[in-house]
Amino acid sequence: MHVGRSYRLLDFAVWSRRGALYVLIVSLVAVAAYSLPPLAGFGIPWPIVAVLGTSVALVAGFKNGQVLQRSSDALQAFAQIAAISRLLATLSCDFLEKDVARRVILRHLAWLTALRYSLRRPMPWETVSQGVNRAFRRRYYQIQEDLTTLPQALTPLLGTAADAIAARPQPALALLHLQGEEINGLLKQGAVPTQVYSELMKLLRDCHDQQARCDRIKNTPYPRQYAAVSAIFVVIFATLLPFGVVPTFATMGGADGVLGTVILWLSVPFSVLIGWMYFALDLVGESTSNPFEGNANDVPISQISRDLEIELRSRLSDTELPPALPPVHGIAT
């Protein structure tokens, strides 16, 4: 997630340059078709282009609105997880034996770690593997899940049990089951008051709910039919746009001559600018539609998890804490 004032225009232009290059090529073809026989004077009526542009803007706006809702849901899920984590730490430290509280809190952090690794796994519909996104990540930031494996991340929290947990088909769910067994065992031993037991089980249920919420977002793509319609409409509009802009500028240029030629060629940068805006709008929506994949616009689950780990382990009076994950080039991961 970008947490700076704004993306730099140059960085954004480089990231979205492919759309501009496509419109540039089509614009040159449109100028050639208008200027050279046997298609001299060829163009598309501007009202047709305007109507198409309006339709594409509506489709792209609908897509981006839905994508923003997915991103907001993902951020809210992790905000709820943060609240659950803090309350769990408070109840554990206040009502459980010190060694039991440590086990419960570290197991909860292990669950959070396993969850974020699960949410970072690549899916076929995600855009993180696209060339522009890979190049942007290599240049500006890295995510923790690419630097360490799940067993390595779990070892400081679970010790020798890390490899066995990581080998489970669903490590995060397995850790929640272990947490439930421990809490039930405490009740049977009389080591926890009934009211505290009820609160701990409610928090465990909330962990299940938030994991299911995150899994739904991760495993369900933005409907491909809407994504395809938006992308196809943008390409169609960007292809036809120069053939409507060129005749308009030619009319402005009036008679033949140097001035008319200059004005005719001015249609190229204007076509590129308008077409690039539509391509960029669609690209931003597509790259934001999967809020856990690790793009620059995604929910910073690594940073949230690390901040919670530092906070909860501080409650346990640990002195060797992992370093914080500050934003790099304004991007929180």
Coordinates of C-alpha atoms in Angstrom, one line a residue:
M1 CA 0.0 0.0 0.0
H2 CA 1.3 3.4 -1.0
V3 CA 1.5 5.5 2.2
G4 CA 3.3 8.5 0.8
R5 CA 1.7 11.7 -0.5
S6 CA 1.4 10.4 -4.0
Y7 CA 3.0 8.3 -6.7
R8 CA 5.5 10.3 -8.8
L9 CA 4.1 11.1 -12.2
L10 CA 7.2 9.6 -13.9
D11 CA 7.0 6.4 -12.0
F12 CA 3.3 6.1 -12.8
A13 CA 3.9 6.8 -16.4
V14 CA 6.6 4.2 -16.7
W15 CA 4.4 1.6 -15.0
S16 CA 1.5 2.3 -17.4
R17 CA 3.5 3.0 -20.5
R18 CA 2.3 0.0 -22.6
G19 CA -1.1 1.5 -23.1
A20 CA 0.5 4.8 -24.2
L21 CA 2.8 3.0 -26.7
Y22 CA -0.2 1.2 -28.2
V23 CA -2.1 4.4 -28.7
L24 CA 1.0 6.0 -30.2
I25 CA 1.3 3.3 -32.8
V26 CA -2.4 3.5 -33.7
S27 CA -2.2 7.3 -33.9
L28 CA 0.6 7.2 -36.4
V29 CA -1.4 4.7 -38.5
A30 CA -4.4 7.1 -38.3
V31 CA -2.4 10.0 -39.5
A32 CA -0.9 8.0 -42.3
A33 CA -4.4 6.7 -43.3
Y34 CA -5.8 10.3 -43.3
S35 CA -2.9 11.7 -45.3
L36 CA -2.0 9.1 -47.8
P37 CA -3.9 7.7 -50.8
P38 CA -6.0 5.7 -51.3
L39 CA -7.5 6.3 -47.8
A40 CA -6.9 10.1 -47.8
G41 CA -9.4 11.8 -45.6
F42 CA -10.4 8.6 -43.7
G43 CA -11.8 9.1 -40.3
I44 CA -14.5 8.1 -37.8
P45 CA -17.2 10.6 -36.8
W46 CA -16.3 12.2 -33.5
P47 CA -19.8 11.6 -31.9
I48 CA -19.3 7.9 -32.3
V49 CA -16.0 8.1 -30.5
A50 CA -17.5 10.3 -27.8
V51 CA -20.4 7.9 -27.1
L52 CA -17.9 5.0 -27.0
G53 CA -15.7 6.9 -24.6
T54 CA -18.6 7.6 -22.3
S55 CA -19.6 3.9 -22.2
V56 CA -16.0 2.8 -21.5
A57 CA -15.7 5.3 -18.7
L58 CA -18.9 4.0 -17.1
V59 CA -17.7 0.4 -17.3
A60 CA -14.3 1.2 -15.9
G61 CA -15.8 3.3 -13.2
F62 CA -18.1 0.4 -12.2
K63 CA -15.1 -2.0 -12.1
N64 CA -13.0 0.4 -10.0
G65 CA -15.8 0.9 -7.5
Q66 CA -16.2 -2.8 -7.0
V67 CA -12.4 -3.3 -6.7
L68 CA -12.2 -0.5 -4.1
Q69 CA -14.9 -2.4 -2.1
R70 CA -12.8 -5.6 -2.2
S71 CA -9.7 -3.7 -1.0
S72 CA -11.7 -2.1 1.8
D73 CA -13.0 -5.4 2.9
A74 CA -9.5 -6.9 3.1
L75 CA -8.2 -3.9 5.1
Q76 CA -11.2 -4.2 7.5
A77 CA -10.5 -7.9 8.0
F78 CA -6.9 -7.2 9.1
A79 CA -8.0 -4.3 11.2
Q80 CA -10.4 -6.7 13.0
I81 CA -7.5 -9.3 13.3
A82 CA -5.4 -6.6 15.0
A83 CA -8.2 -5.9 17.5
I84 CA -8.6 -9.6 18.2
S85 CA -4.9 -10.0 18.7
R86 CA -4.6 -7.2 21.3
L87 CA -7.6 -8.4 23.3
L88 CA -6.3 -12.0 23.2
A89 CA -2.9 -10.8 24.6
T90 CA -4.6 -8.8 27.3
L91 CA -6.8 -11.7 28.5
S92 CA -3.9 -14.2 28.3
C93 CA -1.4 -12.0 30.2
D94 CA -4.0 -11.0 32.9
F95 CA -5.7 -14.4 33.6
L96 CA -3.4 -17.2 32.4
E97 CA -0.2 -18.6 33.9
K98 CA 2.9 -16.9 32.4
D99 CA 4.1 -20.0 30.4
V100 CA 0.6 -20.7 29.2
A101 CA 0.1 -17.1 28.1
R102 CA 3.3 -17.3 26.2
R103 CA 2.2 -20.4 24.4
V104 CA -1.2 -19.0 23.5
I105 CA 0.2 -15.6 22.3
L106 CA 3.1 -17.2 20.2
R107 CA 0.7 -19.7 18.7
H108 CA -1.6 -16.8 17.7
L109 CA 1.3 -15.0 16.1
A110 CA 2.1 -18.3 14.3
W111 CA -1.5 -18.4 13.0
L112 CA -1.2 -14.9 11.8
T113 CA 2.1 -15.8 10.0
A114 CA 0.6 -18.9 8.4
L115 CA -2.4 -16.8 7.3
R116 CA -0.3 -14.2 5.5
Y117 CA 1.8 -16.8 3.8
S118 CA -1.4 -18.4 2.6
L119 CA -2.7 -15.1 1.3
R120 CA 0.5 -14.4 -0.6
R121 CA 0.4 -17.6 -2.6
P122 CA 0.0 -16.9 -6.3
M123 CA -3.3 -17.4 -8.1
P124 CA -3.9 -17.8 -11.8
W125 CA -5.9 -14.6 -12.2
E126 CA -3.6 -12.3 -10.2
T127 CA -1.5 -9.6 -11.8
V128 CA 1.6 -9.7 -9.6
S129 CA 3.4 -11.9 -12.2
Q130 CA 2.8 -9.4 -15.0
G131 CA 5.9 -7.8 -16.4
V132 CA 5.1 -4.2 -15.3
N133 CA 4.3 -5.3 -11.8
R134 CA 7.4 -7.5 -11.5
A135 CA 9.6 -4.7 -12.7
F136 CA 8.1 -2.2 -10.3
R137 CA 8.6 -4.6 -7.3
R138 CA 12.2 -5.3 -8.2
R139 CA 12.9 -1.6 -8.4
Y140 CA 11.1 -0.3 -5.4
Y141 CA 10.3 -2.9 -2.7
Q142 CA 10.3 -6.5 -1.6
I143 CA 7.8 -8.5 0.5
Q144 CA 8.9 -10.7 3.4
E145 CA 7.1 -13.8 2.1
D146 CA 9.5 -13.8 -0.8
L147 CA 12.6 -13.6 1.4
T148 CA 11.9 -16.4 3.9
T149 CA 10.0 -19.7 3.8
L150 CA 7.0 -20.5 6.1
P151 CA 9.0 -22.9 8.3
Q152 CA 11.7 -20.3 8.8
A153 CA 9.1 -17.7 9.8
L154 CA 7.4 -20.1 12.2
T155 CA 10.5 -21.4 13.9
P156 CA 11.0 -18.4 16.3
L157 CA 7.3 -18.8 17.4
L158 CA 6.8 -22.6 17.5
G159 CA 10.4 -24.0 17.8
T160 CA 10.8 -27.6 16.7
A161 CA 7.1 -27.9 15.8
A162 CA 7.4 -25.4 13.0
D163 CA 8.2 -27.9 10.2
A164 CA 5.4 -30.2 11.1
I165 CA 2.9 -27.3 11.2
A166 CA 4.2 -25.9 7.9
A167 CA 3.8 -29.3 6.3
R168 CA 0.0 -29.4 7.0
P169 CA -2.3 -28.8 4.1
Q170 CA -3.7 -25.7 5.9
P171 CA -1.2 -24.6 8.5
A172 CA -3.3 -21.6 9.7
L173 CA -6.4 -23.8 10.3
A174 CA -4.3 -26.4 12.1
L175 CA -3.0 -23.7 14.5
L176 CA -6.5 -22.6 15.3
H177 CA -7.4 -26.2 16.1
L178 CA -4.4 -26.5 18.4
Q179 CA -5.4 -23.2 20.1
G180 CA -8.9 -24.5 20.7
E181 CA -7.5 -27.7 22.2
E182 CA -5.3 -25.7 24.6
I183 CA -8.1 -23.4 25.7
N184 CA -10.4 -26.4 26.3
G185 CA -7.7 -28.2 28.2
L186 CA -7.3 -25.2 30.5
L187 CA -11.0 -25.2 31.3
K188 CA -10.9 -28.9 32.2
Q189 CA -7.9 -28.3 34.4
G190 CA -9.6 -25.4 36.2
A191 CA -6.8 -23.2 35.1
V192 CA -9.0 -20.5 33.6
P193 CA -12.3 -18.9 34.9
T194 CA -15.4 -19.8 32.9
Q195 CA -16.1 -16.3 31.9
V196 CA -12.5 -15.8 30.6
Y197 CA -12.8 -19.2 28.8
S198 CA -16.0 -17.9 27.0
E199 CA -14.2 -14.8 25.9
L200 CA -11.2 -16.7 24.6
M201 CA -13.5 -19.0 22.6
K202 CA -15.3 -16.0 21.2
L203 CA -11.9 -14.6 20.1
L204 CA -11.0 -18.0 18.6
R205 CA -14.3 -18.0 16.7
D206 CA -13.6 -14.4 15.5
C207 CA -10.2 -15.7 14.2
H208 CA -12.0 -18.4 12.2
D209 CA -14.5 -15.7 10.8
Q210 CA -11.7 -13.3 9.7
Q211 CA -9.7 -16.1 8.2
A212 CA -12.7 -17.2 6.2
R213 CA -13.3 -13.6 5.2
C214 CA -9.7 -13.3 3.9
D215 CA -9.9 -16.7 2.2
R216 CA -13.0 -15.6 0.3
I217 CA -11.3 -12.5 -1.0
K218 CA -8.2 -14.4 -1.9
N219 CA -9.8 -17.4 -3.6
T220 CA -12.6 -15.5 -5.4
P221 CA -11.4 -13.2 -8.2
Y222 CA -13.2 -10.1 -9.4
P223 CA -15.7 -11.6 -11.9
R224 CA -13.7 -12.3 -15.0
Q225 CA -16.6 -11.4 -17.3
Y226 CA -16.6 -7.8 -16.0
A227 CA -12.8 -7.6 -16.1
A228 CA -12.7 -8.9 -19.7
V229 CA -15.5 -6.5 -20.8
S230 CA -13.6 -3.5 -19.3
A231 CA -10.3 -4.5 -20.9
I232 CA -11.8 -5.2 -24.3
F233 CA -13.8 -1.9 -24.4
V234 CA -10.7 0.1 -23.5
V235 CA -8.7 -1.5 -26.3
I236 CA -11.6 -0.9 -28.8
F237 CA -11.9 2.7 -27.7
A238 CA -8.1 3.3 -27.8
T239 CA -8.0 1.8 -31.3
L240 CA -10.8 4.0 -32.7
L241 CA -9.9 7.2 -30.8
P242 CA -7.1 8.4 -33.1
F243 CA -9.3 7.9 -36.2
G244 CA -11.7 10.4 -34.6
V245 CA -9.1 12.8 -33.3
V246 CA -7.1 13.1 -36.5
P247 CA -10.0 14.5 -38.7
T248 CA -11.0 16.9 -36.0
F249 CA -7.5 18.4 -35.8
A250 CA -7.3 18.4 -39.6
T251 CA -10.4 20.5 -39.7
M252 CA -8.8 22.9 -37.2
G253 CA -5.7 23.1 -39.4
G254 CA -7.7 24.4 -42.3
A255 CA -5.9 24.5 -45.7
D256 CA -2.8 22.6 -46.6
G257 CA 0.5 24.1 -45.5
V258 CA 3.0 24.0 -42.7
L259 CA 0.5 25.1 -40.1
G260 CA -2.0 22.5 -41.2
T261 CA 0.6 19.8 -41.1
V262 CA 1.7 20.8 -37.6
I263 CA -1.8 20.9 -36.3
L264 CA -2.6 17.5 -37.9
W265 CA 0.4 15.9 -36.2
L266 CA -0.6 17.5 -32.9
S267 CA -3.4 14.9 -32.9
V268 CA -0.9 12.3 -32.0
P269 CA 0.1 13.5 -28.5
F270 CA -3.5 14.3 -27.7
S271 CA -4.7 10.9 -28.8
V272 CA -1.9 9.3 -26.7
L273 CA -2.8 11.3 -23.6
I274 CA -6.5 10.5 -23.8
G275 CA -5.9 6.8 -24.6
W276 CA -3.3 6.5 -21.9
M277 CA -5.8 7.9 -19.3
Y278 CA -8.3 5.1 -20.1
F279 CA -5.6 2.4 -20.1
A280 CA -4.2 3.6 -16.8
L281 CA -7.7 3.7 -15.2
D282 CA -8.3 0.1 -16.2
L283 CA -4.8 -1.0 -15.2
V284 CA -5.1 0.6 -11.7
G285 CA -8.4 -1.3 -11.2
E286 CA -7.0 -4.6 -12.3
S287 CA -3.9 -4.4 -10.2
T288 CA -5.9 -3.5 -7.1
S289 CA -8.5 -6.2 -7.5
N290 CA -6.5 -8.8 -5.6
P291 CA -5.6 -7.0 -2.3
F292 CA -3.4 -9.8 -0.9
E293 CA -1.1 -10.6 -3.8
G294 CA 1.7 -8.2 -2.9
N295 CA 1.4 -5.4 -5.4
A296 CA 2.2 -1.8 -4.4
N297 CA -1.6 -1.0 -4.0
D298 CA -2.4 -4.0 -1.7
V299 CA -3.1 -4.3 2.0
P300 CA 0.2 -4.3 3.9
I301 CA -0.3 -7.5 5.7
S302 CA 3.4 -8.1 6.3
Q303 CA 3.7 -4.8 8.1
I304 CA 0.5 -5.2 10.1
S305 CA 1.6 -8.7 11.2
R306 CA 5.1 -7.5 12.2
D307 CA 3.7 -4.6 14.2
L308 CA 1.4 -6.9 16.0
E309 CA 4.2 -9.4 16.7
I310 CA 6.4 -6.6 18.2
E311 CA 3.5 -5.4 20.3
L312 CA 2.4 -8.8 21.6
R313 CA 5.9 -10.0 22.3
S314 CA 6.5 -6.8 24.2
R315 CA 3.6 -7.8 26.5
L316 CA 5.6 -11.0 27.2
S317 CA 8.6 -8.9 28.2
D318 CA 10.7 -10.3 25.3
T319 CA 13.8 -8.2 24.6
E320 CA 14.9 -9.7 21.3
L321 CA 12.1 -8.4 19.1
P322 CA 12.1 -8.5 15.3
P323 CA 12.7 -5.2 13.5
A324 CA 9.8 -3.2 12.2
L325 CA 9.0 -3.0 8.5
P326 CA 9.0 0.6 7.6
P327 CA 7.6 1.7 4.2
V328 CA 10.2 1.5 1.4
H329 CA 9.9 4.3 -1.3
G330 CA 6.5 5.1 0.3
I331 CA 5.2 1.5 -0.1
A332 CA 4.1 -0.5 3.0
T333 CA 4.1 -4.2 2.4

